[in-house]
Amino acid sequence: MKLESRQFVASTALLLACTAGHAEVLKWGANRDIGSLDPYSYGDSFTINVLNHTYEGLVRYDKDLKIEPALAVSWEILEDQITWRFKLRPDVTFHNGNSFTAEDVVASLQRVSHETSPLKGNLPAYVSASVVDDLTLDIVLNGTYPLLLNDLTNIHIFDKQWLVENDAELPTDIGAGTEGYATYHANGTGPFIVESRQPDAKTVFTVNPDWWDTPAHNLTGFELLPVTSAATRVAALLSGEISFTNDAPVQDLPRLEAAPGVNVLEGVDLRTVMIGMSYRDTLDNGSDNPFKDLKVRQALYQAIDMDQLQKKVMRGKSRNAGAVVAPPIPGYTESLDERMAFDVDAAKALLAEAGVPEGFEFDFNCLQDGLVNEEQICQAIASMWSRIGLSPRLDVAPRAVQTPKRTNGQADVYTLGWATLPMLDAYSPLLQIFHSKEGNSGVFNWGDWSFPELDELVQSAGAELDLDKRLAMETAALQIVKDELIMLPLHQQPMAWATTEAVTDMPLFPDNKPRLWFASMQ
């Protein structure tokens, strides 16, 4: 069955449900749009999460964030310890009707690991994949590696024939402005089919009537509606124009909690918010770079009043962090989570010791559509830094504008949030942020730092199958991150969702990723 006929089946089912008065279309008001319909186009958790409703991986996380089978039903490590054999789920079809086989998995792995792929760092140990038979494939790694299944949870599987027919075998890249057929079209195996897309306006998903799994939801579809204004998003929820948001503004939670017909779900995100700095010889304006001096980095750290930030900007909903990973993440230890004291005088003294007593100018790159209250966070921190004589030039713009600056080394100082997804292990930021930039390591090392001792620990941890030994190495690497202040940790951001009373079930997941195939409406 071709895509057009499959979409006709889904649309017909939706029309019949509407006629019967039982249409269950959830309207998801998000704080921003997805960047693309290609899940490989950028390492953005929100885009990947939304597209996980259309595309699927070989494995997935269950409600307790434990790994379970998805498009693969079983796996084993062969005798050489570097080859993993996967048995695939039979009788699965893509949304265009094509059968799912091992060829599709191999093509997808080749695409996401391509040298131009922004997500190549999500498969750090991958070397190659080969077909054994239609429902069996082997994945070869560069050595023993304990976290392959974690990595594969967010490696979405494409239809090889669809890729070839549409000249889409190479990855796209939001940061580089590289687009292709997969940027605007989708064809997965997941519970929902992309029916239409208007970037920055609306993306419509309809239910996949032929999904291999048994749906726990009763939705006939959902609409993703980017509503960038927090006030507009709240008004839309209160009026019923949207039925769900995964970004209820923290400053409006008391109002939402008091509103009739609104349910608020709260938690603390796994995402740790950090500030990164350039370690290049010069700043973007061509002047010498003081951030290479540890004393300057410490001055920036001690000039930030986190208690004030937590109370005023985050409305008491965030959790101040001394470590760059949250407590539930393997590799975390409590001793890493202690913060240095807020001390303006000490910060000024450190700048003087570093030879910049009068301060200096630098660009501070922030997103309008990124982290919770990011613009307010940046404004507050810029003000705090100005008190010690620094002159941050606040540069706030949408993600689409700021991402190229960050990836091209044009951001002196920048914000970054990292939830260790999909790996849910400290190895994720250690490899992708803190490791030197080489190959598929350091993909998000936008500051160009390099600490050989840290790199060695990360590489050793990535090859260690003994859990206790691996976690000890990760903790030692995180200690270097803390001692060198490679990035400045701020907090784990609050997680607040809200629904109208029309939504009867919406499980709140600790990774802050809505999974609408568990949602129900009345």
Short mmCIF file of C-alpha atoms in Angstrom, two decimals:
data_model
loop_
_atom_site.label_atom_id
_atom_site.label_comp_id
_atom_site.label_asym_id
_atom_site.label_seq_id
_atom_site.Cartn_x
_atom_site.Cartn_y
_atom_site.Cartn_z
CA MET A 1 0.00 0.00 0.00
CA LYS A 2 1.46 3.36 -1.06
CA LEU A 3 1.77 6.45 1.14
CA GLU A 4 -1.21 8.17 -0.45
CA SER A 5 -3.52 5.22 0.18
CA ARG A 6 -2.22 4.73 3.73
CA GLN A 7 -2.85 8.39 4.48
CA PHE A 8 -6.31 8.03 2.92
CA VAL A 9 -7.06 5.15 5.30
CA ALA A 10 -5.94 7.22 8.30
CA SER A 11 -7.85 10.29 7.10
CA THR A 12 -10.97 8.23 6.47
CA ALA A 13 -10.77 6.74 9.95
CA LEU A 14 -10.42 10.24 11.39
CA LEU A 15 -13.40 11.51 9.33
CA LEU A 16 -15.59 8.63 10.48
CA ALA A 17 -14.62 9.28 14.09
CA CYS A 18 -15.44 12.97 13.67
CA THR A 19 -18.80 12.13 12.15
CA ALA A 20 -19.58 9.83 15.06
CA GLY A 21 -18.66 12.56 17.54
CA HIS A 22 -15.66 10.67 18.94
CA ALA A 23 -12.70 12.42 17.33
CA GLU A 24 -9.85 12.55 19.81
CA VAL A 25 -7.38 15.02 18.30
CA LEU A 26 -4.95 16.32 20.88
CA LYS A 27 -3.66 19.85 20.27
CA TRP A 28 -0.10 20.14 21.57
CA GLY A 29 0.98 23.73 22.19
CA ALA A 30 4.78 23.75 22.33
CA ASN A 31 7.11 26.67 22.99
CA ARG A 32 8.70 26.17 19.58
CA ASP A 33 8.49 24.18 16.41
CA ILE A 34 10.52 21.16 15.47
CA GLY A 35 13.50 22.05 13.31
CA SER A 36 12.80 19.51 10.59
CA LEU A 37 10.97 16.28 9.78
CA ASP A 38 14.39 14.62 9.56
CA PRO A 39 15.29 13.28 13.03
CA TYR A 40 18.98 13.18 12.08
CA SER A 41 19.13 16.89 11.22
CA TYR A 42 20.28 18.20 14.62
CA GLY A 43 20.98 16.86 18.11
CA ASP A 44 17.84 18.45 19.53
CA SER A 45 15.91 16.38 22.07
CA PHE A 46 12.59 18.10 21.35
CA THR A 47 12.68 17.49 17.59
CA ILE A 48 13.79 13.89 18.09
CA ASN A 49 11.05 13.35 20.68
CA VAL A 50 8.27 14.67 18.45
CA LEU A 51 9.49 12.60 15.51
CA ASN A 52 9.57 9.52 17.73
CA HIS A 53 5.80 9.47 17.18
CA THR A 54 6.48 8.77 13.50
CA TYR A 55 9.88 7.07 13.46
CA GLU A 56 11.04 4.29 15.78
CA GLY A 57 14.29 2.70 16.90
CA LEU A 58 15.36 -0.88 17.35
CA VAL A 59 14.76 -0.47 21.08
CA ARG A 60 12.98 2.12 23.24
CA TYR A 61 12.52 3.21 26.84
CA ASP A 62 9.42 2.02 28.68
CA LYS A 63 7.47 4.06 31.25
CA ASP A 64 10.20 3.43 33.84
CA LEU A 65 12.97 4.38 31.37
CA LYS A 66 14.08 0.77 31.09
CA ILE A 67 15.12 -0.49 27.66
CA GLU A 68 12.63 -2.77 25.91
CA PRO A 69 12.31 -4.22 22.38
CA ALA A 70 10.82 -2.07 19.62
CA LEU A 71 11.69 -2.81 15.98
CA ALA A 72 14.14 -5.42 17.25
CA VAL A 73 12.80 -8.29 19.31
CA SER A 74 16.11 -9.67 20.63
CA TRP A 75 19.87 -9.18 20.52
CA GLU A 76 23.10 -10.85 21.58
CA ILE A 77 26.83 -10.09 21.68
CA LEU A 78 28.79 -12.57 19.57
CA GLU A 79 32.00 -14.26 20.66
CA ASP A 80 34.30 -11.53 19.38
CA GLN A 81 32.65 -9.14 21.89
CA ILE A 82 32.40 -6.36 19.29
CA THR A 83 29.61 -7.72 17.07
CA TRP A 84 25.99 -7.39 18.16
CA ARG A 85 23.36 -9.48 16.36
CA PHE A 86 19.80 -8.17 16.26
CA LYS A 87 16.67 -10.12 15.38
CA LEU A 88 14.02 -7.84 13.90
CA ARG A 89 10.28 -7.72 14.39
CA PRO A 90 8.41 -9.42 11.54
CA ASP A 91 5.37 -8.02 9.71
CA VAL A 92 6.18 -4.36 10.33
CA THR A 93 5.39 -1.87 7.56
CA PHE A 94 6.36 1.71 6.94
CA HIS A 95 3.67 4.35 6.51
CA ASN A 96 3.96 4.04 2.73
CA GLY A 97 3.29 0.30 2.93
CA ASN A 98 6.85 -0.93 2.35
CA SER A 99 7.97 -3.87 4.48
CA PHE A 100 10.53 -3.29 7.21
CA THR A 101 13.72 -5.37 6.81
CA ALA A 102 17.36 -5.43 7.87
CA GLU A 103 18.27 -3.44 4.74
CA ASP A 104 16.39 -0.47 6.19
CA VAL A 105 18.33 -0.63 9.45
CA VAL A 106 21.69 -0.79 7.68
CA ALA A 107 20.80 2.18 5.45
CA SER A 108 19.65 4.17 8.49
CA LEU A 109 22.82 3.43 10.45
CA GLN A 110 24.99 4.40 7.50
CA ARG A 111 23.04 7.65 7.15
CA VAL A 112 23.19 8.72 10.81
CA SER A 113 26.89 7.81 11.14
CA HIS A 114 27.90 9.61 7.94
CA GLU A 115 30.68 12.16 8.41
CA THR A 116 28.26 15.00 7.62
CA SER A 117 25.62 13.83 10.09
CA PRO A 118 24.99 16.13 13.08
CA LEU A 119 24.03 13.02 15.07
CA LYS A 120 27.11 10.93 14.33
CA GLY A 121 28.18 11.43 17.94
CA ASN A 122 25.08 9.54 19.08
CA LEU A 123 26.71 6.31 17.85
CA PRO A 124 30.24 6.73 19.20
CA ALA A 125 31.33 3.09 18.91
CA TYR A 126 29.66 2.25 15.58
CA VAL A 127 31.86 0.90 12.76
CA SER A 128 29.54 -0.90 10.33
CA ALA A 129 26.38 -2.93 9.90
CA SER A 130 25.57 -5.82 7.60
CA VAL A 131 22.54 -7.88 6.64
CA VAL A 132 22.46 -11.51 7.77
CA ASP A 133 18.97 -12.15 6.42
CA ASP A 134 15.78 -10.12 5.98
CA LEU A 135 15.12 -10.00 9.73
CA THR A 136 18.67 -10.27 11.11
CA LEU A 137 21.61 -7.89 11.05
CA ASP A 138 24.99 -7.53 12.68
CA ILE A 139 26.38 -4.28 14.06
CA VAL A 140 30.17 -4.13 14.47
CA LEU A 141 31.68 -1.76 17.04
CA ASN A 142 35.20 -0.38 17.39
CA GLY A 143 35.70 -2.30 20.63
CA THR A 144 33.85 -3.55 23.66
CA TYR A 145 31.12 -1.04 24.44
CA PRO A 146 28.39 -1.31 27.10
CA LEU A 147 25.94 1.41 25.97
CA LEU A 148 24.92 0.47 22.43
CA LEU A 149 21.29 -0.21 23.36
CA ASN A 150 21.05 3.16 25.10
CA ASP A 151 22.37 4.82 21.95
CA LEU A 152 19.94 2.99 19.70
CA THR A 153 16.83 4.23 21.52
CA ASN A 154 16.92 7.43 19.47
CA ILE A 155 18.38 6.19 16.21
CA HIS A 156 15.22 6.24 14.09
CA ILE A 157 14.85 3.79 11.25
CA PHE A 158 14.15 4.94 7.72
CA ASP A 159 12.80 3.02 4.72
CA LYS A 160 15.81 2.43 2.45
CA GLN A 161 13.71 2.33 -0.73
CA TRP A 162 12.08 5.65 0.22
CA LEU A 163 15.50 7.21 0.85
CA VAL A 164 16.86 6.03 -2.50
CA GLU A 165 13.79 7.03 -4.51
CA ASN A 166 13.87 10.55 -3.04
CA ASP A 167 17.64 11.08 -3.18
CA ALA A 168 17.68 11.33 0.62
CA GLU A 169 20.41 8.85 1.54
CA LEU A 170 22.68 11.58 2.92
CA PRO A 171 21.79 13.36 6.19
CA THR A 172 20.52 16.90 6.39
CA ASP A 173 21.89 19.45 8.85
CA ILE A 174 19.92 22.32 10.41
CA GLY A 175 23.07 24.01 11.67
CA ALA A 176 24.71 24.00 8.25
CA GLY A 177 21.51 24.89 6.41
CA THR A 178 21.56 21.59 4.50
CA GLU A 179 18.05 20.47 3.53
CA GLY A 180 16.62 17.59 1.52
CA TYR A 181 13.48 15.57 0.89
CA ALA A 182 13.46 14.24 4.47
CA THR A 183 13.39 17.81 5.80
CA TYR A 184 9.78 18.20 4.66
CA HIS A 185 8.52 14.61 4.32
CA ALA A 186 8.38 11.64 6.70
CA ASN A 187 7.89 7.90 6.41
CA GLY A 188 8.36 5.82 9.54
CA THR A 189 6.84 2.81 11.27
CA GLY A 190 5.53 4.60 14.36
CA PRO A 191 2.09 5.13 15.88
CA PHE A 192 1.35 8.39 14.02
CA ILE A 193 1.64 9.46 10.37
CA VAL A 194 2.66 12.97 9.34
CA GLU A 195 -0.30 14.20 7.32
CA SER A 196 0.81 17.79 6.68
CA ARG A 197 3.33 20.36 7.84
CA GLN A 198 3.43 24.14 7.85
CA PRO A 199 6.76 25.14 9.47
CA ASP A 200 6.33 27.49 12.43
CA ALA A 201 2.54 27.06 12.21
CA LYS A 202 1.21 23.51 12.45
CA THR A 203 2.22 19.90 11.89
CA VAL A 204 -0.67 17.43 11.70
CA PHE A 205 -0.28 13.78 12.69
CA THR A 206 -2.93 11.11 12.16
CA VAL A 207 -3.10 7.71 13.80
CA ASN A 208 -1.33 4.82 12.07
CA PRO A 209 -4.04 2.13 11.79
CA ASP A 210 -1.41 -0.53 11.01
CA TRP A 211 1.02 0.11 13.86
CA TRP A 212 2.63 -3.15 14.98
CA ASP A 213 2.13 -2.36 18.70
CA THR A 214 -1.11 -2.34 20.67
CA PRO A 215 -2.02 1.34 21.23
CA ALA A 216 -2.57 2.45 24.83
CA HIS A 217 -3.98 5.75 23.55
CA ASN A 218 -7.38 6.58 22.07
CA LEU A 219 -6.23 9.47 19.88
CA THR A 220 -7.19 9.76 16.25
CA GLY A 221 -4.32 12.17 15.82
CA PHE A 222 -2.62 15.23 17.21
CA GLU A 223 -1.49 18.64 16.05
CA LEU A 224 1.82 20.21 17.00
CA LEU A 225 1.24 23.94 17.36
CA PRO A 226 4.28 26.13 18.11
CA VAL A 227 3.22 28.94 20.47
CA THR A 228 6.41 30.80 21.32
CA SER A 229 4.82 33.39 23.61
CA ALA A 230 4.35 32.05 27.13
CA ALA A 231 1.38 34.35 27.74
CA THR A 232 -0.29 33.26 24.52
CA ARG A 233 0.33 29.61 25.35
CA VAL A 234 -1.34 30.00 28.74
CA ALA A 235 -4.30 31.84 27.22
CA ALA A 236 -4.67 29.14 24.57
CA LEU A 237 -4.75 26.44 27.24
CA LEU A 238 -7.29 28.29 29.35
CA SER A 239 -9.53 28.86 26.33
CA GLY A 240 -9.21 25.29 25.11
CA GLU A 241 -7.47 26.22 21.84
CA ILE A 242 -4.74 23.80 22.87
CA SER A 243 -5.32 20.77 25.08
CA PHE A 244 -1.74 20.11 26.18
CA THR A 245 1.55 21.89 26.64
CA ASN A 246 4.85 20.39 27.68
CA ASP A 247 6.09 23.86 28.62
CA ALA A 248 3.80 25.47 31.17
CA PRO A 249 5.59 28.70 32.18
CA VAL A 250 6.80 28.49 35.78
CA GLN A 251 5.62 32.02 36.51
CA ASP A 252 2.06 31.03 35.53
CA LEU A 253 1.80 27.74 37.42
CA PRO A 254 -0.19 29.20 40.37
CA ARG A 255 -2.71 30.65 37.92
CA LEU A 256 -2.99 27.39 35.99
CA GLU A 257 -3.33 25.34 39.17
CA ALA A 258 -6.21 27.56 40.28
CA ALA A 259 -7.97 27.51 36.92
CA PRO A 260 -11.01 25.21 36.56
CA GLY A 261 -10.61 22.49 33.97
CA VAL A 262 -6.79 22.57 33.95
CA ASN A 263 -4.43 19.93 35.32
CA VAL A 264 -0.77 20.73 36.06
CA LEU A 265 1.93 18.04 36.17
CA GLU A 266 5.27 19.02 37.75
CA GLY A 267 8.72 17.55 38.26
CA VAL A 268 12.42 18.38 37.94
CA ASP A 269 13.97 17.69 34.56
CA LEU A 270 17.05 15.54 34.06
CA ARG A 271 18.41 18.39 31.94
CA THR A 272 21.28 20.31 33.48
CA VAL A 273 21.64 23.91 32.29
CA MET A 274 25.23 25.06 31.82
CA ILE A 275 27.26 27.96 30.46
CA GLY A 276 30.03 27.25 28.00
CA MET A 277 32.94 29.44 26.95
CA SER A 278 35.35 29.62 24.05
CA TYR A 279 38.84 28.21 24.70
CA ARG A 280 40.22 29.53 21.40
CA ASP A 281 43.16 31.93 21.35
CA THR A 282 40.94 34.87 20.47
CA LEU A 283 37.37 35.95 21.06
CA ASP A 284 35.04 36.49 18.13
CA ASN A 285 36.03 40.18 18.02
CA GLY A 286 39.70 39.25 17.53
CA SER A 287 40.93 40.18 21.01
CA ASP A 288 42.88 37.79 23.26
CA ASN A 289 40.69 35.26 25.02
CA PRO A 290 40.76 35.54 28.85
CA PHE A 291 38.49 32.49 29.26
CA LYS A 292 41.50 30.23 28.73
CA ASP A 293 42.54 31.21 32.27
CA LEU A 294 40.89 29.08 34.98
CA LYS A 295 40.77 32.11 37.29
CA VAL A 296 38.56 33.97 34.83
CA ARG A 297 36.21 31.00 34.52
CA GLN A 298 36.04 30.81 38.31
CA ALA A 299 35.30 34.54 38.50
CA LEU A 300 32.32 34.11 36.18
CA TYR A 301 31.15 31.17 38.30
CA GLN A 302 31.39 32.98 41.65
CA ALA A 303 29.70 36.10 40.29
CA ILE A 304 26.47 34.16 39.65
CA ASP A 305 24.01 34.33 42.55
CA MET A 306 22.24 30.99 42.02
CA ASP A 307 19.94 31.39 45.02
CA GLN A 308 18.64 34.65 43.60
CA LEU A 309 18.32 33.10 40.14
CA GLN A 310 16.42 30.14 41.56
CA LYS A 311 14.09 32.31 43.61
CA LYS A 312 13.38 35.17 41.21
CA VAL A 313 13.78 33.81 37.67
CA MET A 314 12.87 30.16 38.19
CA ARG A 315 10.15 30.85 40.81
CA GLY A 316 11.70 28.32 43.19
CA LYS A 317 11.05 25.45 40.76
CA SER A 318 14.61 24.65 39.63
CA ARG A 319 17.33 22.71 41.47
CA ASN A 320 20.72 24.42 41.87
CA ALA A 321 23.50 22.21 40.53
CA GLY A 322 27.20 21.89 41.21
CA ALA A 323 27.61 18.96 38.83
CA VAL A 324 26.97 18.84 35.09
CA VAL A 325 24.73 15.76 35.40
CA ALA A 326 21.61 15.29 37.50
CA PRO A 327 21.51 12.97 40.54
CA PRO A 328 19.65 10.09 38.80
CA ILE A 329 22.29 9.84 36.05
CA PRO A 330 24.88 7.01 36.43
CA GLY A 331 28.29 8.56 37.08
CA TYR A 332 26.93 11.26 39.40
CA THR A 333 28.24 11.50 42.95
CA GLU A 334 27.08 13.86 45.66
CA SER A 335 30.54 15.35 46.22
CA LEU A 336 30.55 16.65 42.65
CA ASP A 337 27.31 18.52 43.29
CA GLU A 338 28.68 21.08 45.75
CA ARG A 339 28.76 24.66 44.44
CA MET A 340 31.42 27.26 45.12
CA ALA A 341 30.06 30.18 47.10
CA PHE A 342 28.62 33.26 45.43
CA ASP A 343 31.23 35.93 46.17
CA VAL A 344 31.48 39.17 44.18
CA ASP A 345 34.67 40.32 45.92
CA ALA A 346 36.39 37.00 45.28
CA ALA A 347 35.31 37.16 41.63
CA LYS A 348 36.79 40.66 41.23
CA ALA A 349 40.04 39.51 42.88
CA LEU A 350 40.28 36.56 40.49
CA LEU A 351 39.92 38.86 37.47
CA ALA A 352 42.71 41.04 38.88
CA GLU A 353 44.95 38.00 39.40
CA ALA A 354 44.26 36.96 35.82
CA GLY A 355 45.40 40.36 34.53
CA VAL A 356 42.00 41.72 33.54
CA PRO A 357 41.00 43.86 36.56
CA GLU A 358 38.98 46.23 34.36
CA GLY A 359 37.07 43.35 32.81
CA PHE A 360 36.54 42.83 29.08
CA GLU A 361 33.81 42.57 26.44
CA PHE A 362 32.43 39.33 25.03
CA ASP A 363 29.36 37.99 23.24
CA PHE A 364 26.82 36.03 25.33
CA ASN A 365 24.81 33.81 22.97
CA CYS A 366 21.33 32.78 24.22
CA LEU A 367 18.18 31.32 22.68
CA GLN A 368 14.71 32.82 22.60
CA ASP A 369 13.19 29.37 22.12
CA GLY A 370 15.47 27.13 24.12
CA LEU A 371 15.62 26.38 27.84
CA VAL A 372 13.01 27.23 30.46
CA ASN A 373 13.09 31.03 30.99
CA GLU A 374 16.37 31.15 29.09
CA GLU A 375 16.14 34.78 28.06
CA GLN A 376 15.46 35.87 31.64
CA ILE A 377 18.30 33.67 32.90
CA CYS A 378 20.73 35.27 30.47
CA GLN A 379 19.59 38.78 31.33
CA ALA A 380 20.02 38.11 35.04
CA ILE A 381 23.46 36.53 34.65
CA ALA A 382 24.65 39.29 32.31
CA SER A 383 23.66 41.81 35.00
CA MET A 384 25.52 39.81 37.67
CA TRP A 385 28.67 39.70 35.52
CA SER A 386 28.51 43.43 34.91
CA ARG A 387 28.82 43.93 38.70
CA ILE A 388 32.37 42.56 38.60
CA GLY A 389 33.38 44.77 35.69
CA LEU A 390 32.65 42.47 32.77
CA SER A 391 30.83 43.71 29.66
CA PRO A 392 28.74 40.89 28.20
CA ARG A 393 26.98 41.76 24.94
CA LEU A 394 23.73 39.82 25.20
CA ASP A 395 22.86 38.17 21.89
CA VAL A 396 19.38 36.61 22.10
CA ALA A 397 17.75 35.15 19.00
CA PRO A 398 15.87 32.03 17.85
CA ARG A 399 17.62 28.68 17.71
CA ALA A 400 17.77 28.77 13.91
CA VAL A 401 19.85 31.96 14.07
CA GLN A 402 22.07 31.02 17.02
CA THR A 403 22.92 27.41 16.17
CA PRO A 404 25.24 28.25 13.25
CA LYS A 405 27.12 30.74 15.43
CA ARG A 406 27.63 28.11 18.10
CA THR A 407 28.69 25.30 15.77
CA ASN A 408 30.98 27.60 13.76
CA GLY A 409 32.84 28.91 16.80
CA GLN A 410 31.31 32.39 16.74
CA ALA A 411 29.92 32.34 20.29
CA ASP A 412 32.25 33.50 23.08
CA VAL A 413 29.87 32.42 25.84
CA TYR A 414 26.68 30.40 25.41
CA THR A 415 24.01 28.41 27.20
CA LEU A 416 23.56 24.67 26.85
CA GLY A 417 21.13 22.21 28.40
CA TRP A 418 21.99 18.49 28.49
CA ALA A 419 19.73 15.71 29.74
CA THR A 420 22.06 12.83 28.69
CA LEU A 421 19.39 11.66 26.26
CA PRO A 422 19.04 9.14 24.84
CA MET A 423 21.87 7.45 26.72
CA LEU A 424 20.81 8.34 30.29
CA ASP A 425 24.41 7.97 31.41
CA ALA A 426 27.21 10.42 32.24
CA TYR A 427 29.15 9.03 29.29
CA SER A 428 26.83 11.06 27.05
CA PRO A 429 28.02 14.59 28.00
CA LEU A 430 31.54 13.36 28.69
CA LEU A 431 31.88 12.12 25.14
CA GLN A 432 29.80 14.65 23.24
CA ILE A 433 30.54 17.86 25.18
CA PHE A 434 33.71 17.50 27.23
CA HIS A 435 35.90 15.25 25.07
CA SER A 436 38.23 16.90 22.57
CA LYS A 437 36.63 17.44 19.17
CA GLU A 438 37.76 14.56 16.99
CA GLY A 439 35.79 12.11 14.86
CA ASN A 440 32.40 11.52 16.46
CA SER A 441 33.63 12.78 19.85
CA GLY A 442 33.17 16.35 21.06
CA VAL A 443 30.32 17.08 18.65
CA PHE A 444 28.98 19.68 21.12
CA ASN A 445 32.42 20.87 22.21
CA TRP A 446 31.67 24.32 20.82
CA GLY A 447 34.45 25.91 22.87
CA ASP A 448 37.31 23.82 21.37
CA TRP A 449 38.80 22.79 24.70
CA SER A 450 41.02 19.74 25.10
CA PHE A 451 42.05 17.89 28.27
CA PRO A 452 44.02 14.72 27.40
CA GLU A 453 43.61 13.13 30.85
CA LEU A 454 39.84 13.54 30.60
CA ASP A 455 39.82 12.13 27.05
CA GLU A 456 41.70 9.05 28.22
CA LEU A 457 39.21 8.41 31.04
CA VAL A 458 36.24 8.83 28.69
CA GLN A 459 37.73 6.46 26.13
CA SER A 460 38.46 3.86 28.80
CA ALA A 461 34.94 4.16 30.24
CA GLY A 462 33.47 3.65 26.78
CA ALA A 463 35.20 0.28 26.47
CA GLU A 464 34.64 -1.01 30.03
CA LEU A 465 31.93 -3.66 30.40
CA ASP A 466 32.27 -3.84 34.19
CA LEU A 467 29.65 -1.39 35.49
CA ASP A 468 31.40 -0.35 38.69
CA LYS A 469 34.73 0.26 36.95
CA ARG A 470 33.02 2.23 34.18
CA LEU A 471 31.13 4.47 36.59
CA ALA A 472 34.31 5.13 38.60
CA MET A 473 36.03 6.31 35.42
CA GLU A 474 33.10 8.53 34.54
CA THR A 475 33.09 10.07 38.02
CA ALA A 476 36.83 10.76 37.75
CA ALA A 477 36.27 12.45 34.39
CA LEU A 478 33.44 14.55 35.84
CA GLN A 479 35.83 15.61 38.61
CA ILE A 480 38.17 17.05 35.97
CA VAL A 481 35.21 18.87 34.41
CA LYS A 482 34.47 20.36 37.82
CA ASP A 483 38.06 21.20 38.74
CA GLU A 484 38.76 22.89 35.41
CA LEU A 485 35.34 24.54 35.22
CA ILE A 486 35.15 23.47 31.59
CA MET A 487 31.52 24.58 31.73
CA LEU A 488 29.67 26.34 34.51
CA PRO A 489 26.71 24.32 35.88
CA LEU A 490 23.61 26.29 36.84
CA HIS A 491 20.62 24.09 37.61
CA GLN A 492 18.33 21.27 36.63
CA GLN A 493 15.43 23.07 35.09
CA PRO A 494 11.81 22.61 36.19
CA MET A 495 9.49 20.36 34.26
CA ALA A 496 5.88 21.49 34.06
CA TRP A 497 3.18 20.14 31.75
CA ALA A 498 -0.46 21.17 31.70
CA THR A 499 -3.59 19.71 30.12
CA THR A 500 -7.22 20.64 29.81
CA GLU A 501 -9.84 18.39 31.38
CA ALA A 502 -10.44 16.89 27.92
CA VAL A 503 -7.19 14.98 28.41
CA THR A 504 -7.88 12.10 30.78
CA ASP A 505 -4.43 10.49 30.81
CA MET A 506 -1.02 12.04 30.17
CA PRO A 507 1.84 10.24 31.93
CA LEU A 508 4.64 12.60 33.04
CA PHE A 509 7.96 11.04 32.07
CA PRO A 510 11.13 11.94 34.01
CA ASP A 511 13.03 12.56 30.77
CA ASN A 512 10.50 15.31 29.94
CA LYS A 513 9.54 13.63 26.67
CA PRO A 514 5.80 13.34 25.96
CA ARG A 515 4.78 9.99 24.54
CA LEU A 516 1.32 10.55 23.16
CA TRP A 517 0.82 6.88 22.41
CA PHE A 518 0.03 6.65 26.14
CA ALA A 519 -2.38 9.62 26.17
CA SER A 520 -6.17 9.49 26.32
CA MET A 521 -8.94 12.04 25.79
CA GLN A 522 -12.63 12.13 26.55
#
